[in-house]
Tab-separated table of C-alpha atoms and ligand atoms in Angstrom:
chain	number	residue	atom	x	y	z
A	560	MET	CA	-58.318	99.962	38.010
A	561	THR	CA	-59.123	103.074	39.947
A	562	ASN	CA	-60.551	106.086	38.222
A	563	LYS	CA	-58.491	108.314	40.481
A	564	LEU	CA	-54.992	109.500	39.562
A	565	TRP	CA	-53.651	108.011	42.865
A	566	GLY	CA	-54.607	105.284	45.282
A	567	GLY	CA	-52.082	102.396	45.136
A	568	ARG	CA	-50.632	102.909	48.578
A	569	PHE	CA	-54.054	103.354	50.276
A	570	LYS	CA	-55.755	100.505	52.017
A	571	LYS	CA	-58.825	102.463	52.954
A	572	LYS	CA	-61.361	104.116	50.641
A	573	ILE	CA	-61.518	107.923	50.934
A	574	ASP	CA	-64.023	109.320	53.389
A	575	PRO	CA	-67.019	110.476	51.254
A	576	GLN	CA	-67.440	113.706	53.136
A	577	PHE	CA	-63.762	114.466	52.935
A	578	PHE	CA	-63.905	113.673	49.140
A	579	GLN	CA	-66.606	116.242	48.727
A	580	PHE	CA	-64.612	118.679	50.794
A	581	GLN	CA	-61.441	118.363	48.734
A	582	LYS	CA	-62.679	118.002	45.243
A	583	SER	CA	-62.387	120.942	42.856
A	584	ILE	CA	-64.139	119.882	39.739
A	585	ASP	CA	-67.172	122.155	40.555
A	586	TYR	CA	-65.084	125.143	39.656
A	587	ASP	CA	-61.809	124.047	38.029
A	588	TYR	CA	-63.686	122.607	35.044
A	589	LEU	CA	-63.214	126.163	33.742
A	590	LEU	CA	-59.556	125.193	33.083
A	591	ALA	CA	-60.487	122.273	30.825
A	592	GLU	CA	-59.229	123.878	27.623
A	593	TYR	CA	-55.812	124.686	29.045
A	594	ASP	CA	-55.486	121.363	30.776
A	595	ILE	CA	-55.965	119.684	27.410
A	596	TYR	CA	-53.230	121.925	25.951
A	597	HIS	CA	-50.973	120.677	28.652
A	598	SER	CA	-51.842	117.055	27.719
A	599	LEU	CA	-51.310	117.709	24.003
A	600	ILE	CA	-47.758	119.029	24.590
A	601	HIS	CA	-46.989	116.316	27.084
A	602	VAL	CA	-48.136	113.519	24.798
A	603	ILE	CA	-46.023	114.708	21.924
A	604	ALA	CA	-43.003	115.133	24.294
A	605	LEU	CA	-43.492	111.499	25.492
A	606	ASN	CA	-43.495	110.387	21.875
A	607	LYS	CA	-40.316	112.380	21.148
A	608	SER	CA	-38.819	110.636	24.219
A	609	GLU	CA	-39.736	107.293	22.769
A	610	ILE	CA	-41.980	106.495	25.699
A	611	LEU	CA	-45.015	106.496	23.464
A	612	THR	CA	-45.055	104.888	20.062
A	613	ASP	CA	-46.383	106.949	17.073
A	614	SER	CA	-49.614	105.124	17.014
A	615	GLU	CA	-50.060	105.475	20.794
A	616	CYS	CA	-49.361	109.060	20.435
A	617	ASP	CA	-51.778	109.516	17.630
A	618	ARG	CA	-54.603	107.672	19.461
A	619	LEU	CA	-54.048	109.818	22.555
A	620	LEU	CA	-53.956	112.958	20.545
A	621	LYS	CA	-57.130	112.124	18.718
A	622	ALA	CA	-58.978	111.500	21.959
A	623	LEU	CA	-57.734	114.754	23.502
A	624	CYS	CA	-58.651	116.796	20.439
A	625	GLU	CA	-62.184	115.352	20.499
A	626	ILE	CA	-62.548	116.445	24.071
A	627	LEU	CA	-60.972	119.795	23.247
A	628	LYS	CA	-63.585	120.289	20.574
A	629	GLU	CA	-66.308	119.592	23.062
A	630	VAL	CA	-64.932	122.242	25.375
A	631	GLN	CA	-64.537	124.774	22.646
A	632	THR	CA	-68.018	124.292	21.272
A	633	GLY	CA	-69.652	124.432	24.752
A	634	GLY	CA	-70.647	120.748	24.854
A	635	PHE	CA	-68.349	119.795	27.708
A	636	LYS	CA	-70.263	119.074	30.939
A	637	PRO	CA	-67.946	118.489	33.951
A	638	ASN	CA	-68.352	115.088	35.643
A	639	ASN	CA	-69.186	115.960	39.118
A	640	SER	CA	-67.918	112.736	40.653
A	641	ALA	CA	-64.389	113.342	39.365
A	642	GLU	CA	-61.953	114.813	41.828
A	643	ASP	CA	-60.705	117.536	39.580
A	644	ILE	CA	-60.482	118.639	35.966
A	645	HIS	CA	-57.268	116.554	35.482
A	646	SER	CA	-59.030	113.313	36.655
A	647	ASP	CA	-62.119	114.211	34.643
A	648	ILE	CA	-60.197	114.535	31.425
A	649	GLN	CA	-58.189	111.389	32.150
A	650	GLN	CA	-61.424	109.435	32.647
A	651	ARG	CA	-62.855	110.736	29.336
A	652	VAL	CA	-59.701	109.626	27.503
A	653	ASP	CA	-60.124	106.199	29.183
A	654	LYS	CA	-63.667	105.974	27.955
A	655	LYS	CA	-62.533	106.702	24.436
A	656	ILE	CA	-59.460	104.549	24.101
A	657	GLY	CA	-59.341	102.323	27.210
A	658	LYS	CA	-56.092	101.027	28.774
A	659	LEU	CA	-53.849	103.331	26.684
A	660	SER	CA	-55.202	106.309	28.694
A	661	ASP	CA	-53.098	104.978	31.614
A	662	LYS	CA	-50.028	106.287	29.773
A	663	LEU	CA	-51.197	109.806	29.623
A	664	HIS	CA	-49.981	110.749	33.047
A	665	THR	CA	-46.566	109.219	32.559
A	666	LEU	CA	-43.845	111.381	34.193
A	667	ARG	CA	-46.044	114.279	35.028
A	668	SER	CA	-47.771	115.757	38.007
A	669	ARG	CA	-50.996	117.729	38.514
A	670	ASN	CA	-48.725	120.285	40.209
A	671	ASP	CA	-47.197	121.071	36.788
A	672	GLN	CA	-50.573	120.925	35.109
A	673	ILE	CA	-52.360	123.264	37.464
A	674	ALA	CA	-49.671	125.925	37.397
A	675	PHE	CA	-49.768	125.788	33.543
A	676	ASP	CA	-53.607	125.845	33.448
A	677	VAL	CA	-54.021	128.743	35.927
A	678	LYS	CA	-51.386	130.846	34.137
A	679	TRP	CA	-53.163	130.318	30.827
A	680	PHE	CA	-56.506	131.195	32.314
A	681	CYS	CA	-55.080	134.477	33.777
A	682	PHE	CA	-53.581	135.234	30.343
A	683	SER	CA	-56.851	134.665	28.400
A	684	SER	CA	-58.901	136.508	30.993
A	685	ALA	CA	-56.525	139.484	31.063
A	686	VAL	CA	-56.884	139.621	27.168
A	687	MET	CA	-60.688	139.631	27.571
A	688	VAL	CA	-60.629	142.346	30.184
A	689	LEU	CA	-58.280	144.346	27.899
A	690	GLU	CA	-60.712	143.990	24.980
A	691	GLY	CA	-63.605	145.020	27.332
A	692	LEU	CA	-61.698	148.041	28.466
A	693	SER	CA	-61.139	149.390	24.960
A	694	SER	CA	-64.946	149.291	24.334
A	695	LEU	CA	-65.418	151.017	27.628
A	696	ILE	CA	-62.976	153.768	26.671
A	697	GLU	CA	-64.778	154.093	23.393
A	698	SER	CA	-68.145	154.321	25.077
A	699	PHE	CA	-66.935	157.327	27.184
A	700	SER	CA	-65.835	159.100	24.030
A	701	VAL	CA	-69.280	158.395	22.476
A	702	LEU	CA	-70.971	160.045	25.378
A	703	SER	CA	-68.498	162.879	25.330
A	704	ASP	CA	-69.138	163.509	21.526
A	705	LYS	CA	-72.879	163.605	22.234
A	706	TYR	CA	-72.238	166.763	24.355
A	707	PRO	CA	-69.217	168.508	22.754
A	708	LYS	CA	-70.089	171.925	24.032
A	709	SER	CA	-71.456	171.051	27.546
A	710	PHE	CA	-70.056	172.084	30.863
A	711	MET	CA	-70.062	170.401	34.193
A	712	VAL	CA	-69.738	171.462	37.790
A	713	GLY	CA	-66.374	170.274	39.045
A	714	TYR	CA	-66.103	169.278	42.683
A	715	THR	CA	-63.505	168.841	45.293
A	716	HIS	CA	-64.478	167.546	48.684
A	717	LEU	CA	-67.842	167.165	46.974
A	718	GLN	CA	-68.209	170.850	47.369
A	719	ARG	CA	-68.646	173.056	44.213
A	720	ALA	CA	-65.211	174.005	43.009
A	721	GLN	CA	-64.794	175.172	39.428
A	722	VAL	CA	-66.458	174.820	36.067
A	723	VAL	CA	-65.019	172.140	33.657
A	724	THR	CA	-66.133	170.946	30.204
A	725	PHE	CA	-68.183	167.791	30.326
A	726	SER	CA	-65.540	166.095	28.196
A	727	ASN	CA	-62.773	166.995	30.729
A	728	TYR	CA	-64.921	165.321	33.337
A	729	LEU	CA	-65.560	162.149	31.310
A	730	CYS	CA	-62.176	161.794	29.957
A	731	ALA	CA	-60.823	161.545	33.507
A	732	TYR	CA	-62.354	158.156	33.597
A	733	SER	CA	-60.971	157.278	30.155
A	734	GLU	CA	-57.509	158.107	31.413
A	735	MET	CA	-57.979	155.753	34.427
A	736	PHE	CA	-59.205	152.977	32.225
A	737	LYS	CA	-56.194	153.568	29.730
A	738	ARG	CA	-53.824	153.099	32.653
A	739	ASP	CA	-55.580	149.850	33.500
A	740	CYS	CA	-55.081	148.867	29.941
A	741	LEU	CA	-51.390	149.576	30.113
A	742	ARG	CA	-50.980	147.496	33.292
A	743	LEU	CA	-52.827	144.598	31.720
A	744	ASP	CA	-50.939	144.849	28.488
A	745	ASN	CA	-47.588	144.623	30.240
A	746	TYR	CA	-48.957	141.791	32.310
A	747	VAL	CA	-50.060	139.611	29.341
A	748	LYS	CA	-46.740	140.328	27.587
A	749	SER	CA	-44.820	139.256	30.690
A	750	LEU	CA	-46.558	135.847	31.213
A	751	THR	CA	-44.896	132.658	30.078
A	752	ALA	CA	-46.227	129.282	30.980
A	753	SER	CA	-43.830	126.374	31.330
A	754	ILE	CA	-44.033	122.654	31.279
A	755	GLY	CA	-41.812	119.977	32.684
A	756	SER	CA	-41.590	120.630	36.471
A	757	GLY	CA	-42.891	117.197	37.372
A	758	ALA	CA	-44.221	117.312	40.901
A	759	LEU	CA	-41.416	119.721	41.954
A	760	ALA	CA	-38.074	118.290	40.952
A	761	GLY	CA	-38.336	118.312	37.115
A	762	SER	CA	-39.119	115.555	34.718
A	763	ALA	CA	-37.156	112.754	33.088
A	764	ILE	CA	-38.447	114.011	29.732
A	765	ASP	CA	-35.641	115.973	27.998
A	766	LYS	CA	-36.362	119.625	27.566
A	767	LYS	CA	-35.585	119.261	23.837
A	768	CYS	CA	-38.641	116.922	23.572
A	769	TYR	CA	-40.862	119.610	25.076
A	770	ALA	CA	-39.326	122.167	22.742
A	771	GLN	CA	-40.037	119.947	19.735
A	772	ALA	CA	-43.557	119.315	20.964
A	773	LEU	CA	-44.194	123.027	21.287
A	774	LYS	CA	-42.844	123.626	17.817
A	775	GLU	CA	-45.263	121.093	16.366
A	776	LEU	CA	-48.135	122.591	18.171
A	777	LEU	CA	-47.344	126.183	17.303
A	778	GLY	CA	-50.534	127.980	16.151
A	779	LYS	CA	-52.756	125.068	17.046
A	780	PHE	CA	-53.920	126.652	20.287
A	781	SER	CA	-56.652	129.364	20.758
A	782	LYS	CA	-56.188	132.603	18.893
A	783	ASP	CA	-54.635	134.355	21.916
A	784	SER	CA	-51.828	132.066	22.546
A	785	LEU	CA	-49.741	132.257	25.694
A	786	ASN	CA	-46.046	131.920	25.319
A	787	VAL	CA	-45.015	128.486	26.547
A	788	GLY	CA	-41.301	127.744	27.320
A	789	PRO	CA	-39.064	125.281	29.116
A	790	VAL	CA	-39.217	125.386	32.849
A	791	LEU	CA	-36.647	127.653	34.401
A	792	ASN	CA	-37.038	126.579	37.900
A	793	SER	CA	-39.119	123.545	38.625
A	794	MET	CA	-39.762	124.488	42.370
A	795	ASP	CA	-40.732	128.031	41.626
A	796	ASN	CA	-43.078	126.954	38.809
A	797	VAL	CA	-45.189	124.695	40.972
A	798	ALA	CA	-44.944	126.841	44.110
A	799	SER	CA	-45.786	130.371	42.829
A	800	ARG	CA	-48.997	132.095	42.250
A	801	ASP	CA	-47.672	135.697	42.228
A	802	PHE	CA	-49.167	135.965	38.722
A	803	VAL	CA	-52.625	135.414	40.202
A	804	VAL	CA	-52.038	137.927	42.897
A	805	GLN	CA	-50.923	140.452	40.219
A	806	PHE	CA	-53.956	139.859	38.094
A	807	LEU	CA	-56.306	140.170	41.091
A	808	SER	CA	-54.530	143.478	42.003
A	809	TYR	CA	-55.077	144.787	38.605
A	810	LEU	CA	-58.702	143.740	38.692
A	811	ALA	CA	-59.045	145.447	42.049
A	812	ILE	CA	-57.735	148.697	40.598
A	813	ILE	CA	-60.224	148.508	37.724
A	814	GLN	CA	-62.971	147.742	40.293
A	815	MET	CA	-61.911	150.845	42.274
A	816	ASN	CA	-62.103	152.984	39.098
A	817	ILE	CA	-65.571	151.563	38.273
A	818	SER	CA	-66.779	152.154	41.826
A	819	ARG	CA	-65.812	155.851	41.557
A	820	PHE	CA	-67.722	156.425	38.323
A	821	SER	CA	-70.573	154.472	39.877
A	822	GLU	CA	-70.653	156.744	42.923
A	823	ASP	CA	-70.664	159.811	40.603
A	824	ALA	CA	-73.561	158.323	38.502
A	825	ILE	CA	-75.549	157.521	41.655
A	826	LEU	CA	-75.066	161.037	43.002
A	827	TYR	CA	-75.642	162.916	39.713
A	828	SER	CA	-78.793	160.887	38.832
A	829	SER	CA	-80.359	161.706	42.291
A	830	LYS	CA	-82.943	164.489	42.538
A	831	GLU	CA	-80.392	166.419	44.717
A	832	PHE	CA	-78.021	166.833	41.815
A	833	ASN	CA	-80.283	165.936	38.932
A	834	PHE	CA	-77.569	166.191	36.255
A	835	PHE	CA	-77.818	162.658	34.657
A	836	ASP	CA	-80.742	160.748	33.432
A	837	LEU	CA	-79.693	157.101	33.395
A	838	PRO	CA	-80.896	154.759	30.670
A	839	GLU	CA	-84.024	152.974	31.988
A	840	GLU	CA	-83.031	149.545	30.838
A	841	PHE	CA	-80.175	149.612	33.384
A	842	CYS	CA	-82.279	150.657	36.284
A	843	THR	CA	-84.909	148.910	38.408
A	844	GLY	CA	-88.143	150.016	40.220
A	845	SER	CA	-89.450	149.672	43.756
A	846	SER	CA	-92.001	147.041	44.644
A	847	LEU	CA	-93.725	149.537	46.959
A	848	MET	CA	-92.916	153.119	45.652
A	849	PRO	CA	-94.370	153.459	42.238
A	850	HIS	CA	-92.215	156.520	41.337
A	851	LYS	CA	-88.753	154.941	41.967
A	852	LYS	CA	-86.052	154.388	39.301
A	853	ASN	CA	-83.120	153.093	41.104
A	854	PRO	CA	-79.537	153.070	39.871
A	855	ASP	CA	-79.084	149.454	40.779
A	856	PHE	CA	-76.271	148.669	38.296
A	857	PHE	CA	-74.101	151.355	39.754
A	858	GLU	CA	-74.941	150.320	43.375
A	859	LEU	CA	-73.899	146.846	42.571
A	860	ALA	CA	-70.814	147.826	40.692
A	861	ARG	CA	-69.895	150.014	43.720
A	862	GLY	CA	-70.781	147.050	46.121
A	863	TYR	CA	-68.775	144.494	44.313
A	864	SER	CA	-65.709	146.271	45.548
A	865	GLY	CA	-66.214	144.111	48.694
A	866	PRO	CA	-65.730	140.786	47.036
A	867	VAL	CA	-63.141	141.988	44.491
A	868	TYR	CA	-60.867	143.466	47.141
A	869	GLY	CA	-61.721	140.507	49.464
A	870	ASN	CA	-60.615	138.052	46.710
A	871	LEU	CA	-57.171	139.797	46.510
A	872	VAL	CA	-56.742	139.641	50.319
A	873	SER	CA	-57.928	135.995	50.172
A	874	ILE	CA	-55.217	134.789	47.826
A	875	LEU	CA	-52.453	136.858	49.475
A	876	THR	CA	-53.484	135.313	52.848
A	877	THR	CA	-53.622	131.780	51.375
A	878	MET	CA	-50.158	132.151	49.990
A	879	LYS	CA	-48.591	133.878	52.917
A	880	ALA	CA	-45.867	131.797	54.546
A	881	LEU	CA	-46.570	128.665	52.480
A	882	PRO	CA	-43.432	126.445	52.615
A	883	LEU	CA	-41.980	125.451	49.178
A	884	THR	CA	-43.289	124.019	47.016
A	885	TYR	CA	-46.877	123.017	46.097
A	886	ASN	CA	-49.369	122.813	48.954
A	887	ARG	CA	-53.000	121.908	48.585
A	888	ASP	CA	-53.932	125.314	50.132
A	889	MET	CA	-53.150	126.659	46.623
A	890	GLN	CA	-56.255	125.040	45.258
A	891	LEU	CA	-58.119	127.867	46.904
A	892	ASP	CA	-56.761	130.375	44.539
A	893	LYS	CA	-59.309	129.505	41.883
A	894	GLN	CA	-62.673	130.695	43.315
A	895	PRO	CA	-61.267	134.185	44.094
A	896	LEU	CA	-59.636	134.338	40.695
A	897	PHE	CA	-62.715	133.231	38.731
A	898	SER	CA	-65.010	135.444	40.926
A	899	SER	CA	-63.044	138.636	40.441
A	900	PHE	CA	-62.604	138.059	36.715
A	901	GLU	CA	-66.239	137.423	36.116
A	902	ILE	CA	-67.461	140.377	38.187
A	903	VAL	CA	-65.078	142.914	36.575
A	904	ARG	CA	-65.638	141.405	33.041
A	905	ASP	CA	-69.414	141.748	33.414
A	906	GLU	CA	-69.258	145.238	34.960
A	907	ILE	CA	-67.102	146.474	31.994
A	908	ALA	CA	-69.472	144.837	29.428
A	909	ILE	CA	-72.667	146.393	30.984
A	910	LEU	CA	-70.982	149.765	31.604
A	911	SER	CA	-69.848	149.921	27.984
A	912	ARG	CA	-73.414	149.627	26.839
A	913	LEU	CA	-74.839	151.900	29.604
A	914	VAL	CA	-72.520	154.910	29.269
A	915	PRO	CA	-73.577	156.069	25.796
A	916	GLY	CA	-77.229	156.030	27.042
A	917	ILE	CA	-76.652	158.577	29.737
A	918	THR	CA	-78.513	161.832	29.040
A	919	LEU	CA	-77.287	165.111	30.485
A	920	LYS	CA	-79.817	167.340	32.083
A	921	GLU	CA	-78.221	170.310	30.729
A	922	ASP	CA	-80.866	172.860	32.169
A	923	ASN	CA	-80.061	171.648	35.667
A	924	ILE	CA	-76.325	171.762	35.065
A	925	ASN	CA	-76.583	175.202	33.580
A	926	ARG	CA	-78.684	176.362	36.573
A	927	ALA	CA	-76.052	175.083	38.901
A	928	LEU	CA	-73.305	176.869	36.852
A	929	LEU	CA	-75.032	180.213	37.664
A	930	ASP	CA	-73.534	179.878	41.151
A	931	GLU	CA	-71.012	182.700	41.378
A	932	MET	CA	-68.902	180.658	43.746
A	933	LEU	CA	-67.730	178.526	40.854
A	934	TYR	CA	-65.938	181.615	39.466
A	935	ALA	CA	-64.177	182.868	42.639
A	936	THR	CA	-60.921	181.368	41.505
A	937	GLU	CA	-61.131	183.018	38.137
A	938	LEU	CA	-61.916	186.322	39.767
A	939	ALA	CA	-58.756	186.014	41.945
A	940	GLU	CA	-56.851	185.032	38.756
A	941	TYR	CA	-58.220	188.151	37.051
A	942	LEU	CA	-56.673	190.346	39.731
A	943	VAL	CA	-53.405	188.493	39.336
A	944	SER	CA	-53.568	189.426	35.647
A	945	CYS	CA	-53.823	193.016	36.746
A	946	GLY	CA	-50.491	192.496	38.637
A	947	VAL	CA	-51.823	191.801	42.120
A	948	ALA	CA	-50.005	189.253	44.235
A	949	PHE	CA	-52.060	186.031	44.363
A	950	LYS	CA	-52.154	186.001	48.174
A	951	ASP	CA	-53.643	189.553	48.168
A	952	ALA	CA	-56.042	188.573	45.337
A	953	HIS	CA	-57.176	185.480	47.317
A	954	GLU	CA	-57.771	187.656	50.414
A	955	ALA	CA	-59.647	190.261	48.582
A	956	ILE	CA	-61.981	187.812	46.735
A	957	GLY	CA	-62.535	185.844	49.956
A	958	LYS	CA	-63.694	189.004	51.680
A	959	LEU	CA	-65.939	189.990	48.716
A	960	ILE	CA	-67.596	186.545	48.744
A	961	ARG	CA	-68.185	186.782	52.437
A	962	TYR	CA	-69.862	190.172	51.933
A	963	SER	CA	-71.990	188.892	49.093
A	964	GLN	CA	-73.129	185.933	51.082
A	965	ASP	CA	-73.856	187.896	54.270
A	966	LYS	CA	-75.827	190.527	52.391
A	967	LYS	CA	-77.391	187.905	50.127
A	968	ILE	CA	-76.497	190.022	47.015
A	969	GLN	CA	-74.852	188.542	43.931
A	970	ILE	CA	-71.440	189.914	43.187
A	971	LYS	CA	-72.766	190.726	39.772
A	972	ASP	CA	-75.312	193.037	41.335
A	973	LEU	CA	-72.801	194.951	43.478
A	974	SER	CA	-71.957	198.457	42.454
A	975	ASP	CA	-68.421	199.640	41.502
A	976	GLU	CA	-68.427	201.705	44.688
A	977	VAL	CA	-68.859	198.593	46.786
A	978	LEU	CA	-66.701	196.294	44.595
A	979	THR	CA	-63.688	198.757	44.692
A	980	LYS	CA	-63.731	198.656	48.493
A	981	PHE	CA	-62.415	195.101	48.160
A	982	HIS	CA	-59.869	196.025	45.487
A	983	ASN	CA	-59.601	198.995	43.205
A	984	LYS	CA	-59.217	196.736	40.172
A	985	LEU	CA	-62.629	195.164	40.845
A	986	VAL	CA	-64.854	197.050	38.425
A	987	LYS	CA	-68.045	195.638	37.052
A	988	LYS	CA	-67.267	196.325	33.413
A	989	GLU	CA	-64.167	194.050	33.739
A	990	ILE	CA	-65.425	191.257	35.965
A	991	ILE	CA	-68.887	190.702	34.588
A	992	LYS	CA	-67.538	188.452	31.729
A	993	ILE	CA	-65.889	186.135	34.287
A	994	PHE	CA	-69.127	184.630	35.408
A	995	SER	CA	-69.559	182.470	32.414
A	996	PRO	CA	-68.606	178.841	31.899
A	997	GLU	CA	-67.128	179.607	28.474
A	998	TRP	CA	-64.816	182.280	29.932
A	999	ALA	CA	-63.790	180.110	32.875
A	1000	VAL	CA	-62.905	177.174	30.638
A	1001	ARG	CA	-61.193	179.297	27.999
A	1002	SER	CA	-58.956	180.860	30.612
A	1003	LYS	CA	-57.299	177.487	31.236
A	1004	LYS	CA	-54.386	177.276	28.924
A	1005	SER	CA	-52.663	174.173	30.321
A	1006	LEU	CA	-55.045	171.681	28.856
A	1007	PRO	CA	-54.759	169.989	25.452
B	412	LIG	N1	-56.698	120.780	42.538
B	412	LIG	C1	-55.341	121.038	42.598
B	412	LIG	C2	-55.156	122.599	42.639
B	412	LIG	O1	-56.014	123.281	42.206
B	412	LIG	C3	-54.649	120.410	41.525
B	412	LIG	C4	-53.214	120.013	41.949
B	412	LIG	C5	-53.330	118.893	42.883
B	412	LIG	N2	-52.050	118.394	43.206
B	412	LIG	C6	-51.949	117.500	44.253
B	412	LIG	N3	-50.808	117.133	44.437
B	412	LIG	N4	-52.963	117.097	44.868
B	412	LIG	O2	-54.190	123.093	43.121
């Protein structure tokens, strides 16, 4: 008996180098739990079809449940000489119950198994990312609550633009991550795994037997259980990986959002800005320069955009123009999928613990907020409130700023005589109050 799931028609043994090249156990062992779910459903369906006797069914289920327990308790070590996770589990069942294990693979194909397994992996991983994102959103509100009255320099084009509250700034990221949650939430709700495609053409097992098997197993799978239903189209089921592409797209969007906060954190913690003090336990030093405290977490989180975007392009390219149905190319969806999931999951987990530890260097921020340019828009808006057309107000304030910069005199220090040359409504008594973060922020009525 061969320990492979195929071989009868071959005269020659597989080339050892090719075997190494094509095997997938080194990474697809991560699918063990879901692969066993597939087997549990399948064995019960075989029993319902009267292909397995009750006692055969019980012995197979018992062996599978023992292996499942090992997987769930972390005791499962993949057998590296197996071709893939399906063969590995088959061999373990064989070790436990001998010859009867040969009936496990009756009327099914690894093509059906792998589609099922990968879908379940995407589902569980998306649920984990969703949980991580809620903690991340919470951690942004913890930081925001630490500084309820603080302000921040707002930038456009990375040039000083207008004053904002620190919470307005931080909540911009919470909003991005909330949208990431919405996308993932719809995604997990939209996924349904199916069973019974056979290799591509369907299976001789009646769909009613699968339905009965699923009913018996209801509630027996992990706490976040994916919906499993009858196969709607056997060819689509074994041929499609759009759900992997979709998950990798969502992970790429999360990665993009993380990379933007990372860039802000790198800039704002530099001496040049000096607005943030990053928690030391998430920074590293230099082996040569004793003074360095480097924002390595954020640099890596920014840098991982390379592999995470690359993984999306990788699976899109692998799937492009593949003829129906299953092709072995599709085995290559796993490493990009696992890699993007692990990167984004870890970034979210670390970021959630790091964010509340950020300290604002308020003295430096407040010093930056003395820059009168940050209030130029509010000055123009003041003129508008006096009935001046915005275009004229914009022009007048633009000229005033130019004058103040050329003469190196603060607008606050200009006399009414000079100010009124730019516009007769520009009098010190009225405009002096505008150069304050509180006033600037209070003047914005559109925000919640
Ligand atoms: N390792 C394969 C994959 O990941 C499993 C399916 C193999 N099917 C086959 N007919 N060789 O896609």
